[in-house]
């Protein structure tokens, strides 16, 4: 099993959710997060004062999948989240040792 964490632009969340659903991935967790990479921050004007916004709003998507779904998952996220501009985000893939569905006690692939 694999866990896919994707950091994307907030306005791309619905597109990514639909793309994942289209390839058979039905469950995901989305969180509002803040961060920066090469995009850095930017300067804003508020009530006449200029200030630097260091952290930019992003959405973090977490999906746990069977290993055979990994390539489809990455392709779906990449194609749906891509704008071609700086700050499109990143995808991180890690191994998952165990999954347990709390309600039924199912484990691993049957619990996903």
PDB file of N, CA and C in Angstrom:
ATOM      1  N   UNK A   1       0.847  -1.178   0.000  1.00  0.00           N
ATOM      2  CA  UNK A   1       0.000   0.000   0.000  1.00  0.00           C
ATOM      3  C   UNK A   1       0.884   1.229   0.000  1.00  0.00           C
ATOM      4  N   UNK A   2       0.360   2.301  -0.581  1.00  0.00           N
ATOM      5  CA  UNK A   2       1.094   3.557  -0.680  1.00  0.00           C
ATOM      6  C   UNK A   2       0.224   4.698  -0.186  1.00  0.00           C
ATOM      7  N   UNK A   3       0.880   5.690   0.381  1.00  0.00           N
ATOM      8  CA  UNK A   3       0.197   6.925   0.754  1.00  0.00           C
ATOM      9  C   UNK A   3       0.705   8.018  -0.167  1.00  0.00           C
ATOM     10  N   UNK A   4      -0.218   8.714  -0.800  1.00  0.00           N
ATOM     11  CA  UNK A   4       0.118   9.809  -1.696  1.00  0.00           C
ATOM     12  C   UNK A   4      -0.321  11.105  -1.036  1.00  0.00           C
ATOM     13  N   UNK A   5       0.636  11.991  -0.799  1.00  0.00           N
ATOM     14  CA  UNK A   5       0.357  13.339  -0.295  1.00  0.00           C
ATOM     15  C   UNK A   5       0.592  14.297  -1.439  1.00  0.00           C
ATOM     16  N   UNK A   6      -0.383  15.109  -1.748  1.00  0.00           N
ATOM     17  CA  UNK A   6      -0.242  16.097  -2.814  1.00  0.00           C
ATOM     18  C   UNK A   6      -0.550  17.474  -2.256  1.00  0.00           C
ATOM     19  N   UNK A   7       0.337  18.412  -2.531  1.00  0.00           N
ATOM     20  CA  UNK A   7       0.119  19.810  -2.154  1.00  0.00           C
ATOM     21  C   UNK A   7      -0.239  20.540  -3.442  1.00  0.00           C
ATOM     22  N   UNK A   8      -1.437  21.125  -3.484  1.00  0.00           N
ATOM     23  CA  UNK A   8      -1.916  21.748  -4.718  1.00  0.00           C
ATOM     24  C   UNK A   8      -2.485  23.134  -4.428  1.00  0.00           C
ATOM     25  N   UNK A   9      -2.777  23.863  -5.498  1.00  0.00           N
ATOM     26  CA  UNK A   9      -3.444  25.163  -5.359  1.00  0.00           C
ATOM     27  C   UNK A   9      -4.902  24.922  -4.966  1.00  0.00           C
ATOM     28  N   UNK A  10      -5.432  25.755  -4.077  1.00  0.00           N
ATOM     29  CA  UNK A  10      -6.789  25.515  -3.560  1.00  0.00           C
ATOM     30  C   UNK A  10      -7.880  25.416  -4.628  1.00  0.00           C
ATOM     31  N   UNK A  11      -7.794  26.218  -5.667  1.00  0.00           N
ATOM     32  CA  UNK A  11      -8.862  26.222  -6.666  1.00  0.00           C
ATOM     33  C   UNK A  11      -8.846  24.978  -7.560  1.00  0.00           C
ATOM     34  N   UNK A  12      -7.831  24.124  -7.409  1.00  0.00           N
ATOM     35  CA  UNK A  12      -7.733  22.892  -8.187  1.00  0.00           C
ATOM     36  C   UNK A  12      -8.294  21.672  -7.446  1.00  0.00           C
ATOM     37  N   UNK A  13      -8.780  21.853  -6.219  1.00  0.00           N
ATOM     38  CA  UNK A  13      -9.240  20.727  -5.407  1.00  0.00           C
ATOM     39  C   UNK A  13     -10.358  19.938  -6.076  1.00  0.00           C
ATOM     40  N   UNK A  14     -11.384  20.604  -6.567  1.00  0.00           N
ATOM     41  CA  UNK A  14     -12.503  19.890  -7.192  1.00  0.00           C
ATOM     42  C   UNK A  14     -12.059  19.133  -8.434  1.00  0.00           C
ATOM     43  N   UNK A  15     -11.184  19.734  -9.233  1.00  0.00           N
ATOM     44  CA  UNK A  15     -10.681  19.054 -10.430  1.00  0.00           C
ATOM     45  C   UNK A  15      -9.922  17.781 -10.056  1.00  0.00           C
ATOM     46  N   UNK A  16      -9.096  17.860  -9.016  1.00  0.00           N
ATOM     47  CA  UNK A  16      -8.321  16.701  -8.583  1.00  0.00           C
ATOM     48  C   UNK A  16      -9.243  15.626  -8.012  1.00  0.00           C
ATOM     49  N   UNK A  17     -10.212  16.020  -7.231  1.00  0.00           N
ATOM     50  CA  UNK A  17     -11.170  15.046  -6.671  1.00  0.00           C
ATOM     51  C   UNK A  17     -11.897  14.304  -7.783  1.00  0.00           C
ATOM     52  N   UNK A  18     -12.351  15.021  -8.796  1.00  0.00           N
ATOM     53  CA  UNK A  18     -13.048  14.399  -9.922  1.00  0.00           C
ATOM     54  C   UNK A  18     -12.116  13.466 -10.703  1.00  0.00           C
ATOM     55  N   UNK A  19     -10.860  13.880 -10.892  1.00  0.00           N
ATOM     56  CA  UNK A  19      -9.891  13.049 -11.623  1.00  0.00           C
ATOM     57  C   UNK A  19      -9.588  11.768 -10.861  1.00  0.00           C
ATOM     58  N   UNK A  20      -9.456  11.855  -9.542  1.00  0.00           N
ATOM     59  CA  UNK A  20      -9.210  10.662  -8.731  1.00  0.00           C
ATOM     60  C   UNK A  20     -10.412   9.725  -8.770  1.00  0.00           C
ATOM     61  N   UNK A  21     -11.591  10.286  -8.694  1.00  0.00           N
ATOM     62  CA  UNK A  21     -12.806   9.477  -8.751  1.00  0.00           C
ATOM     63  C   UNK A  21     -12.911   8.763 -10.098  1.00  0.00           C
ATOM     64  N   UNK A  22     -12.501   9.422 -11.169  1.00  0.00           N
ATOM     65  CA  UNK A  22     -12.567   8.844 -12.511  1.00  0.00           C
ATOM     66  C   UNK A  22     -11.655   7.627 -12.674  1.00  0.00           C
ATOM     67  N   UNK A  23     -10.563   7.575 -11.882  1.00  0.00           N
ATOM     68  CA  UNK A  23      -9.656   6.418 -11.967  1.00  0.00           C
ATOM     69  C   UNK A  23      -9.923   5.397 -10.856  1.00  0.00           C
ATOM     70  N   UNK A  24     -11.047   5.553 -10.150  1.00  0.00           N
ATOM     71  CA  UNK A  24     -11.464   4.547  -9.180  1.00  0.00           C
ATOM     72  C   UNK A  24     -10.973   4.757  -7.761  1.00  0.00           C
ATOM     73  N   UNK A  25     -10.457   5.937  -7.459  1.00  0.00           N
ATOM     74  CA  UNK A  25     -10.010   6.234  -6.087  1.00  0.00           C
ATOM     75  C   UNK A  25     -11.130   7.003  -5.408  1.00  0.00           C
ATOM     76  N   UNK A  26     -11.721   6.368  -4.401  1.00  0.00           N
ATOM     77  CA  UNK A  26     -12.953   6.910  -3.837  1.00  0.00           C
ATOM     78  C   UNK A  26     -12.769   7.682  -2.531  1.00  0.00           C
ATOM     79  N   UNK A  27     -11.676   7.454  -1.817  1.00  0.00           N
ATOM     80  CA  UNK A  27     -11.507   8.124  -0.531  1.00  0.00           C
ATOM     81  C   UNK A  27     -10.289   9.016  -0.511  1.00  0.00           C
ATOM     82  N   UNK A  28     -10.425  10.155   0.122  1.00  0.00           N
ATOM     83  CA  UNK A  28      -9.292  11.066   0.274  1.00  0.00           C
ATOM     84  C   UNK A  28      -9.552  11.999   1.440  1.00  0.00           C
ATOM     85  N   UNK A  29      -8.504  12.595   1.935  1.00  0.00           N
ATOM     86  CA  UNK A  29      -8.601  13.610   2.974  1.00  0.00           C
ATOM     87  C   UNK A  29      -7.985  14.883   2.413  1.00  0.00           C
ATOM     88  N   UNK A  30      -8.658  16.009   2.614  1.00  0.00           N
ATOM     89  CA  UNK A  30      -8.129  17.296   2.153  1.00  0.00           C
ATOM     90  C   UNK A  30      -8.054  18.241   3.335  1.00  0.00           C
ATOM     91  N   UNK A  31      -6.922  18.938   3.442  1.00  0.00           N
ATOM     92  CA  UNK A  31      -6.705  19.900   4.526  1.00  0.00           C
ATOM     93  C   UNK A  31      -6.216  21.212   3.947  1.00  0.00           C
ATOM     94  N   UNK A  32      -6.644  22.304   4.554  1.00  0.00           N
ATOM     95  CA  UNK A  32      -6.102  23.605   4.168  1.00  0.00           C
ATOM     96  C   UNK A  32      -4.779  23.786   4.898  1.00  0.00           C
ATOM     97  N   UNK A  33      -3.738  24.069   4.149  1.00  0.00           N
ATOM     98  CA  UNK A  33      -2.407  24.253   4.720  1.00  0.00           C
ATOM     99  C   UNK A  33      -1.799  25.536   4.160  1.00  0.00           C
ATOM    100  N   UNK A  34      -0.677  25.930   4.728  1.00  0.00           N
ATOM    101  CA  UNK A  34       0.061  27.093   4.226  1.00  0.00           C
ATOM    102  C   UNK A  34       1.518  26.701   4.074  1.00  0.00           C
ATOM    103  N   UNK A  35       2.173  27.257   3.083  1.00  0.00           N
ATOM    104  CA  UNK A  35       3.570  26.949   2.893  1.00  0.00           C
ATOM    105  C   UNK A  35       4.148  27.718   1.722  1.00  0.00           C
ATOM    106  N   UNK A  36       5.410  27.443   1.441  1.00  0.00           N
ATOM    107  CA  UNK A  36       6.036  28.043   0.271  1.00  0.00           C
ATOM    108  C   UNK A  36       7.207  27.198  -0.156  1.00  0.00           C
ATOM    109  N   UNK A  37       7.557  27.318  -1.411  1.00  0.00           N
ATOM    110  CA  UNK A  37       8.729  26.664  -1.989  1.00  0.00           C
ATOM    111  C   UNK A  37       9.442  27.707  -2.817  1.00  0.00           C
ATOM    112  N   UNK A  38       9.683  27.380  -4.058  1.00  0.00           N
ATOM    113  CA  UNK A  38      10.314  28.355  -4.949  1.00  0.00           C
ATOM    114  C   UNK A  38       9.438  29.565  -5.187  1.00  0.00           C
ATOM    115  N   UNK A  39       8.125  29.373  -5.017  1.00  0.00           N
ATOM    116  CA  UNK A  39       7.177  30.449  -5.254  1.00  0.00           C
ATOM    117  C   UNK A  39       7.404  31.600  -4.273  1.00  0.00           C
ATOM    118  N   UNK A  40       7.952  31.289  -3.113  1.00  0.00           N
ATOM    119  CA  UNK A  40       8.187  32.249  -2.034  1.00  0.00           C
ATOM    120  C   UNK A  40       6.878  32.931  -1.660  1.00  0.00           C
ATOM    121  N   UNK A  41       6.991  34.028  -0.970  1.00  0.00           N
ATOM    122  CA  UNK A  41       5.804  34.789  -0.593  1.00  0.00           C
ATOM    123  C   UNK A  41       5.594  35.916  -1.576  1.00  0.00           C
ATOM    124  N   UNK A  42       4.745  36.837  -1.187  1.00  0.00           N
ATOM    125  CA  UNK A  42       4.521  38.017  -2.015  1.00  0.00           C
ATOM    126  C   UNK A  42       4.160  39.185  -1.110  1.00  0.00           C
ATOM    127  N   UNK A  43       4.173  40.384  -1.674  1.00  0.00           N
ATOM    128  CA  UNK A  43       3.878  41.595  -0.917  1.00  0.00           C
ATOM    129  C   UNK A  43       2.430  42.006  -1.161  1.00  0.00           C
ATOM    130  N   UNK A  44       1.743  42.395  -0.090  1.00  0.00           N
ATOM    131  CA  UNK A  44       0.372  42.872  -0.209  1.00  0.00           C
ATOM    132  C   UNK A  44       0.246  44.229   0.458  1.00  0.00           C
ATOM    133  N   UNK A  45      -0.767  44.966   0.029  1.00  0.00           N
ATOM    134  CA  UNK A  45      -1.047  46.277   0.590  1.00  0.00           C
ATOM    135  C   UNK A  45      -2.328  46.161   1.416  1.00  0.00           C
ATOM    136  N   UNK A  46      -2.267  46.561   2.689  1.00  0.00           N
ATOM    137  CA  UNK A  46      -3.436  46.491   3.549  1.00  0.00           C
ATOM    138  C   UNK A  46      -3.544  47.798   4.317  1.00  0.00           C
ATOM    139  N   UNK A  47      -4.631  48.538   4.079  1.00  0.00           N
ATOM    140  CA  UNK A  47      -4.856  49.842   4.721  1.00  0.00           C
ATOM    141  C   UNK A  47      -3.652  50.755   4.583  1.00  0.00           C
ATOM    142  N   UNK A  48      -3.091  50.764   3.415  1.00  0.00           N
ATOM    143  CA  UNK A  48      -1.980  51.668   3.132  1.00  0.00           C
ATOM    144  C   UNK A  48      -0.620  51.168   3.565  1.00  0.00           C
ATOM    145  N   UNK A  49      -0.563  50.064   4.268  1.00  0.00           N
ATOM    146  CA  UNK A  49       0.729  49.531   4.724  1.00  0.00           C
ATOM    147  C   UNK A  49       1.081  48.302   3.889  1.00  0.00           C
ATOM    148  N   UNK A  50       2.327  48.210   3.501  1.00  0.00           N
ATOM    149  CA  UNK A  50       2.792  47.068   2.726  1.00  0.00           C
ATOM    150  C   UNK A  50       3.366  46.027   3.671  1.00  0.00           C
ATOM    151  N   UNK A  51       3.016  44.777   3.453  1.00  0.00           N
ATOM    152  CA  UNK A  51       3.572  43.714   4.283  1.00  0.00           C
ATOM    153  C   UNK A  51       3.803  42.481   3.427  1.00  0.00           C
ATOM    154  N   UNK A  52       4.684  41.605   3.910  1.00  0.00           N
ATOM    155  CA  UNK A  52       5.060  40.402   3.167  1.00  0.00           C
ATOM    156  C   UNK A  52       4.243  39.219   3.676  1.00  0.00           C
ATOM    157  N   UNK A  53       3.651  38.481   2.750  1.00  0.00           N
ATOM    158  CA  UNK A  53       2.949  37.243   3.069  1.00  0.00           C
ATOM    159  C   UNK A  53       3.922  36.108   2.776  1.00  0.00           C
ATOM    160  N   UNK A  54       4.459  35.494   3.825  1.00  0.00           N
ATOM    161  CA  UNK A  54       5.476  34.466   3.652  1.00  0.00           C
ATOM    162  C   UNK A  54       4.889  33.115   3.270  1.00  0.00           C
ATOM    163  N   UNK A  55       3.738  32.796   3.808  1.00  0.00           N
ATOM    164  CA  UNK A  55       3.135  31.488   3.564  1.00  0.00           C
ATOM    165  C   UNK A  55       1.919  31.651   2.670  1.00  0.00           C
ATOM    166  N   UNK A  56       1.846  30.822   1.649  1.00  0.00           N
ATOM    167  CA  UNK A  56       0.747  30.890   0.694  1.00  0.00           C
ATOM    168  C   UNK A  56      -0.263  29.786   0.987  1.00  0.00           C
ATOM    169  N   UNK A  57      -1.558  30.045   0.783  1.00  0.00           N
ATOM    170  CA  UNK A  57      -2.568  29.014   1.041  1.00  0.00           C
ATOM    171  C   UNK A  57      -2.478  27.895   0.011  1.00  0.00           C
ATOM    172  N   UNK A  58      -2.516  26.672   0.486  1.00  0.00           N
ATOM    173  CA  UNK A  58      -2.487  25.474  -0.359  1.00  0.00           C
ATOM    174  C   UNK A  58      -3.481  24.472   0.199  1.00  0.00           C
ATOM    175  N   UNK A  59      -3.704  23.393  -0.537  1.00  0.00           N
ATOM    176  CA  UNK A  59      -4.525  22.282  -0.060  1.00  0.00           C
ATOM    177  C   UNK A  59      -3.656  21.038  -0.089  1.00  0.00           C
ATOM    178  N   UNK A  60      -3.701  20.268   0.995  1.00  0.00           N
ATOM    179  CA  UNK A  60      -2.978  18.999   1.064  1.00  0.00           C
ATOM    180  C   UNK A  60      -3.996  17.876   0.944  1.00  0.00           C
ATOM    181  N   UNK A  61      -3.763  17.022  -0.044  1.00  0.00           N
ATOM    182  CA  UNK A  61      -4.624  15.861  -0.258  1.00  0.00           C
ATOM    183  C   UNK A  61      -3.857  14.623   0.175  1.00  0.00           C
ATOM    184  N   UNK A  62      -4.521  13.764   0.949  1.00  0.00           N
ATOM    185  CA  UNK A  62      -3.911  12.504   1.387  1.00  0.00           C
ATOM    186  C   UNK A  62      -4.777  11.357   0.895  1.00  0.00           C
ATOM    187  N   UNK A  63      -4.137  10.391   0.223  1.00  0.00           N
ATOM    188  CA  UNK A  63      -4.837   9.238  -0.321  1.00  0.00           C
ATOM    189  C   UNK A  63      -4.010   7.998  -0.013  1.00  0.00           C
ATOM    190  N   UNK A  64      -4.647   6.950   0.509  1.00  0.00           N
ATOM    191  CA  UNK A  64      -3.978   5.662   0.696  1.00  0.00           C
ATOM    192  C   UNK A  64      -4.582   4.701  -0.314  1.00  0.00           C
ATOM    193  N   UNK A  65      -3.711   4.062  -1.105  1.00  0.00           N
ATOM    194  CA  UNK A  65      -4.160   3.242  -2.222  1.00  0.00           C
ATOM    195  C   UNK A  65      -3.368   1.940  -2.290  1.00  0.00           C
ATOM    196  N   UNK A  66      -3.884   1.003  -3.075  1.00  0.00           N
ATOM    197  CA  UNK A  66      -3.113  -0.196  -3.405  1.00  0.00           C
ATOM    198  C   UNK A  66      -1.999   0.211  -4.350  1.00  0.00           C
ATOM    199  N   UNK A  67      -0.903  -0.499  -4.287  1.00  0.00           N
ATOM    200  CA  UNK A  67       0.267  -0.146  -5.086  1.00  0.00           C
ATOM    201  C   UNK A  67      -0.023  -0.157  -6.590  1.00  0.00           C
ATOM    202  N   UNK A  68      -0.940  -1.012  -7.032  1.00  0.00           N
ATOM    203  CA  UNK A  68      -1.247  -1.084  -8.461  1.00  0.00           C
ATOM    204  C   UNK A  68      -2.027   0.131  -8.968  1.00  0.00           C
ATOM    205  N   UNK A  69      -2.527   0.980  -8.066  1.00  0.00           N
ATOM    206  CA  UNK A  69      -3.233   2.204  -8.453  1.00  0.00           C
ATOM    207  C   UNK A  69      -2.316   3.424  -8.483  1.00  0.00           C
ATOM    208  N   UNK A  70      -1.060   3.259  -8.106  1.00  0.00           N
ATOM    209  CA  UNK A  70      -0.159   4.396  -7.908  1.00  0.00           C
ATOM    210  C   UNK A  70       0.033   5.235  -9.164  1.00  0.00           C
ATOM    211  N   UNK A  71       0.356   4.620 -10.275  1.00  0.00           N
ATOM    212  CA  UNK A  71       0.613   5.390 -11.490  1.00  0.00           C
ATOM    213  C   UNK A  71      -0.622   6.161 -11.949  1.00  0.00           C
ATOM    214  N   UNK A  72      -1.800   5.524 -11.885  1.00  0.00           N
ATOM    215  CA  UNK A  72      -3.044   6.211 -12.257  1.00  0.00           C
ATOM    216  C   UNK A  72      -3.323   7.388 -11.331  1.00  0.00           C
ATOM    217  N   UNK A  73      -3.057   7.191 -10.044  1.00  0.00           N
ATOM    218  CA  UNK A  73      -3.278   8.244  -9.052  1.00  0.00           C
ATOM    219  C   UNK A  73      -2.387   9.451  -9.330  1.00  0.00           C
ATOM    220  N   UNK A  74      -1.111   9.207  -9.545  1.00  0.00           N
ATOM    221  CA  UNK A  74      -0.169  10.302  -9.801  1.00  0.00           C
ATOM    222  C   UNK A  74      -0.533  11.023 -11.087  1.00  0.00           C
ATOM    223  N   UNK A  75      -0.881  10.274 -12.123  1.00  0.00           N
ATOM    224  CA  UNK A  75      -1.260  10.888 -13.407  1.00  0.00           C
ATOM    225  C   UNK A  75      -2.515  11.739 -13.253  1.00  0.00           C
ATOM    226  N   UNK A  76      -3.497  11.240 -12.508  1.00  0.00           N
ATOM    227  CA  UNK A  76      -4.743  11.979 -12.302  1.00  0.00           C
ATOM    228  C   UNK A  76      -4.490  13.290 -11.566  1.00  0.00           C
ATOM    229  N   UNK A  77      -3.703  13.240 -10.506  1.00  0.00           N
ATOM    230  CA  UNK A  77      -3.402  14.459  -9.743  1.00  0.00           C
ATOM    231  C   UNK A  77      -2.612  15.434 -10.594  1.00  0.00           C
ATOM    232  N   UNK A  78      -1.583  14.944 -11.268  1.00  0.00           N
ATOM    233  CA  UNK A  78      -0.726  15.812 -12.073  1.00  0.00           C
ATOM    234  C   UNK A  78      -1.517  16.513 -13.173  1.00  0.00           C
ATOM    235  N   UNK A  79      -2.314  15.761 -13.904  1.00  0.00           N
ATOM    236  CA  UNK A  79      -3.047  16.370 -15.014  1.00  0.00           C
ATOM    237  C   UNK A  79      -4.124  17.342 -14.528  1.00  0.00           C
ATOM    238  N   UNK A  80      -4.770  17.038 -13.402  1.00  0.00           N
ATOM    239  CA  UNK A  80      -5.842  17.905 -12.907  1.00  0.00           C
ATOM    240  C   UNK A  80      -5.320  19.148 -12.195  1.00  0.00           C
ATOM    241  N   UNK A  81      -4.161  19.057 -11.547  1.00  0.00           N
ATOM    242  CA  UNK A  81      -3.659  20.177 -10.740  1.00  0.00           C
ATOM    243  C   UNK A  81      -2.728  21.115 -11.506  1.00  0.00           C
ATOM    244  N   UNK A  82      -2.285  20.700 -12.674  1.00  0.00           N
ATOM    245  CA  UNK A  82      -1.275  21.466 -13.404  1.00  0.00           C
ATOM    246  C   UNK A  82      -1.858  22.724 -14.051  1.00  0.00           C
ATOM    247  N   UNK A  83      -1.216  23.856 -13.776  1.00  0.00           N
ATOM    248  CA  UNK A  83      -1.558  25.102 -14.464  1.00  0.00           C
ATOM    249  C   UNK A  83      -0.401  25.543 -15.359  1.00  0.00           C
ATOM    250  N   UNK A  84       0.790  24.975 -15.113  1.00  0.00           N
ATOM    251  CA  UNK A  84       1.966  25.377 -15.871  1.00  0.00           C
ATOM    252  C   UNK A  84       2.687  26.560 -15.268  1.00  0.00           C
ATOM    253  N   UNK A  85       2.199  27.037 -14.131  1.00  0.00           N
ATOM    254  CA  UNK A  85       2.810  28.193 -13.465  1.00  0.00           C
ATOM    255  C   UNK A  85       3.485  27.752 -12.179  1.00  0.00           C
ATOM    256  N   UNK A  86       4.370  28.581 -11.689  1.00  0.00           N
ATOM    257  CA  UNK A  86       5.076  28.278 -10.448  1.00  0.00           C
ATOM    258  C   UNK A  86       4.062  28.114  -9.306  1.00  0.00           C
ATOM    259  N   UNK A  87       4.330  27.166  -8.419  1.00  0.00           N
ATOM    260  CA  UNK A  87       3.444  26.947  -7.281  1.00  0.00           C
ATOM    261  C   UNK A  87       2.369  25.902  -7.512  1.00  0.00           C
ATOM    262  N   UNK A  88       2.470  25.126  -8.608  1.00  0.00           N
ATOM    263  CA  UNK A  88       1.469  24.081  -8.868  1.00  0.00           C
ATOM    264  C   UNK A  88       1.462  23.009  -7.783  1.00  0.00           C
ATOM    265  N   UNK A  89       2.604  22.797  -7.124  1.00  0.00           N
ATOM    266  CA  UNK A  89       2.627  21.877  -5.992  1.00  0.00           C
ATOM    267  C   UNK A  89       3.569  20.709  -6.171  1.00  0.00           C
ATOM    268  N   UNK A  90       3.431  19.749  -5.267  1.00  0.00           N
ATOM    269  CA  UNK A  90       4.285  18.566  -5.260  1.00  0.00           C
ATOM    270  C   UNK A  90       3.459  17.349  -4.857  1.00  0.00           C
ATOM    271  N   UNK A  91       3.982  16.176  -5.238  1.00  0.00           N
ATOM    272  CA  UNK A  91       3.382  14.899  -4.836  1.00  0.00           C
ATOM    273  C   UNK A  91       4.455  14.089  -4.120  1.00  0.00           C
ATOM    274  N   UNK A  92       4.107  13.565  -2.952  1.00  0.00           N
ATOM    275  CA  UNK A  92       5.016  12.736  -2.167  1.00  0.00           C
ATOM    276  C   UNK A  92       4.385  11.351  -2.024  1.00  0.00           C
ATOM    277  N   UNK A  93       5.183  10.306  -2.217  1.00  0.00           N
ATOM    278  CA  UNK A  93       4.683   8.938  -2.099  1.00  0.00           C
ATOM    279  C   UNK A  93       5.486   8.225  -1.016  1.00  0.00           C
ATOM    280  N   UNK A  94       4.769   7.613  -0.066  1.00  0.00           N
ATOM    281  CA  UNK A  94       5.421   6.853   0.997  1.00  0.00           C
ATOM    282  C   UNK A  94       4.736   5.491   1.133  1.00  0.00           C
ATOM    283  N   UNK A  95       5.438   4.548   1.733  1.00  0.00           N
ATOM    284  CA  UNK A  95       4.877   3.220   1.968  1.00  0.00           C
ATOM    285  C   UNK A  95       4.030   3.229   3.234  1.00  0.00           C
ATOM    286  N   UNK A  96       2.983   2.415   3.222  1.00  0.00           N
ATOM    287  CA  UNK A  96       2.097   2.272   4.373  1.00  0.00           C
ATOM    288  C   UNK A  96       2.193   0.817   4.841  1.00  0.00           C
ATOM    289  N   UNK A  97       2.487   0.638   6.100  1.00  0.00           N
ATOM    290  CA  UNK A  97       2.652  -0.713   6.630  1.00  0.00           C
ATOM    291  C   UNK A  97       1.338  -1.362   7.023  1.00  0.00           C
ATOM    292  N   UNK A  98       0.414  -0.590   7.556  1.00  0.00           N
ATOM    293  CA  UNK A  98      -0.824  -1.191   8.054  1.00  0.00           C
ATOM    294  C   UNK A  98      -1.946  -0.162   8.016  1.00  0.00           C
ATOM    295  N   UNK A  99      -3.145  -0.661   7.693  1.00  0.00           N
ATOM    296  CA  UNK A  99      -4.362   0.155   7.734  1.00  0.00           C
ATOM    297  C   UNK A  99      -5.412  -0.654   8.469  1.00  0.00           C
ATOM    298  N   UNK A 100      -6.147   0.003   9.358  1.00  0.00           N
ATOM    299  CA  UNK A 100      -7.232  -0.658  10.085  1.00  0.00           C
ATOM    300  C   UNK A 100      -8.478   0.220   9.997  1.00  0.00           C
ATOM    301  N   UNK A 101      -9.583  -0.360   9.537  1.00  0.00           N
ATOM    302  CA  UNK A 101     -10.862   0.359   9.551  1.00  0.00           C
ATOM    303  C   UNK A 101     -11.429   0.203  10.957  1.00  0.00           C
ATOM    304  N   UNK A 102     -11.617   1.290  11.642  1.00  0.00           N
ATOM    305  CA  UNK A 102     -12.031   1.268  13.045  1.00  0.00           C
ATOM    306  C   UNK A 102     -13.403   0.612  13.215  1.00  0.00           C
ATOM    307  N   UNK A 103     -14.352   0.933  12.353  1.00  0.00           N
ATOM    308  CA  UNK A 103     -15.721   0.435  12.503  1.00  0.00           C
ATOM    309  C   UNK A 103     -15.808  -1.079  12.427  1.00  0.00           C
ATOM    310  N   UNK A 104     -15.112  -1.702  11.464  1.00  0.00           N
ATOM    311  CA  UNK A 104     -15.277  -3.139  11.226  1.00  0.00           C
ATOM    312  C   UNK A 104     -14.088  -3.985  11.653  1.00  0.00           C
ATOM    313  N   UNK A 105     -12.950  -3.357  11.869  1.00  0.00           N
ATOM    314  CA  UNK A 105     -11.749  -4.100  12.199  1.00  0.00           C
ATOM    315  C   UNK A 105     -11.028  -4.654  10.977  1.00  0.00           C
ATOM    316  N   UNK A 106     -11.536  -4.358   9.770  1.00  0.00           N
ATOM    317  CA  UNK A 106     -10.862  -4.811   8.551  1.00  0.00           C
ATOM    318  C   UNK A 106      -9.456  -4.243   8.515  1.00  0.00           C
ATOM    319  N   UNK A 107      -8.551  -4.970   7.880  1.00  0.00           N
ATOM    320  CA  UNK A 107      -7.159  -4.541   7.841  1.00  0.00           C
ATOM    321  C   UNK A 107      -6.627  -4.506   6.421  1.00  0.00           C
ATOM    322  N   UNK A 108      -5.614  -3.658   6.256  1.00  0.00           N
ATOM    323  CA  UNK A 108      -4.840  -3.506   5.030  1.00  0.00           C
ATOM    324  C   UNK A 108      -5.715  -3.210   3.815  1.00  0.00           C
ATOM    325  N   UNK A 109      -5.556  -3.943   2.687  1.00  0.00           N
ATOM    326  CA  UNK A 109      -6.250  -3.596   1.447  1.00  0.00           C
ATOM    327  C   UNK A 109      -7.768  -3.570   1.599  1.00  0.00           C
ATOM    328  N   UNK A 110      -8.319  -4.456   2.408  1.00  0.00           N
ATOM    329  CA  UNK A 110      -9.779  -4.465   2.586  1.00  0.00           C
ATOM    330  C   UNK A 110     -10.269  -3.266   3.391  1.00  0.00           C
ATOM    331  N   UNK A 111      -9.370  -2.609   4.103  1.00  0.00           N
ATOM    332  CA  UNK A 111      -9.747  -1.459   4.910  1.00  0.00           C
ATOM    333  C   UNK A 111      -9.674  -0.140   4.140  1.00  0.00           C
ATOM    334  N   UNK A 112      -9.059  -0.185   2.962  1.00  0.00           N
ATOM    335  CA  UNK A 112      -8.910   1.065   2.193  1.00  0.00           C
ATOM    336  C   UNK A 112     -10.245   1.450   1.594  1.00  0.00           C
TER     337      UNK A 112
END
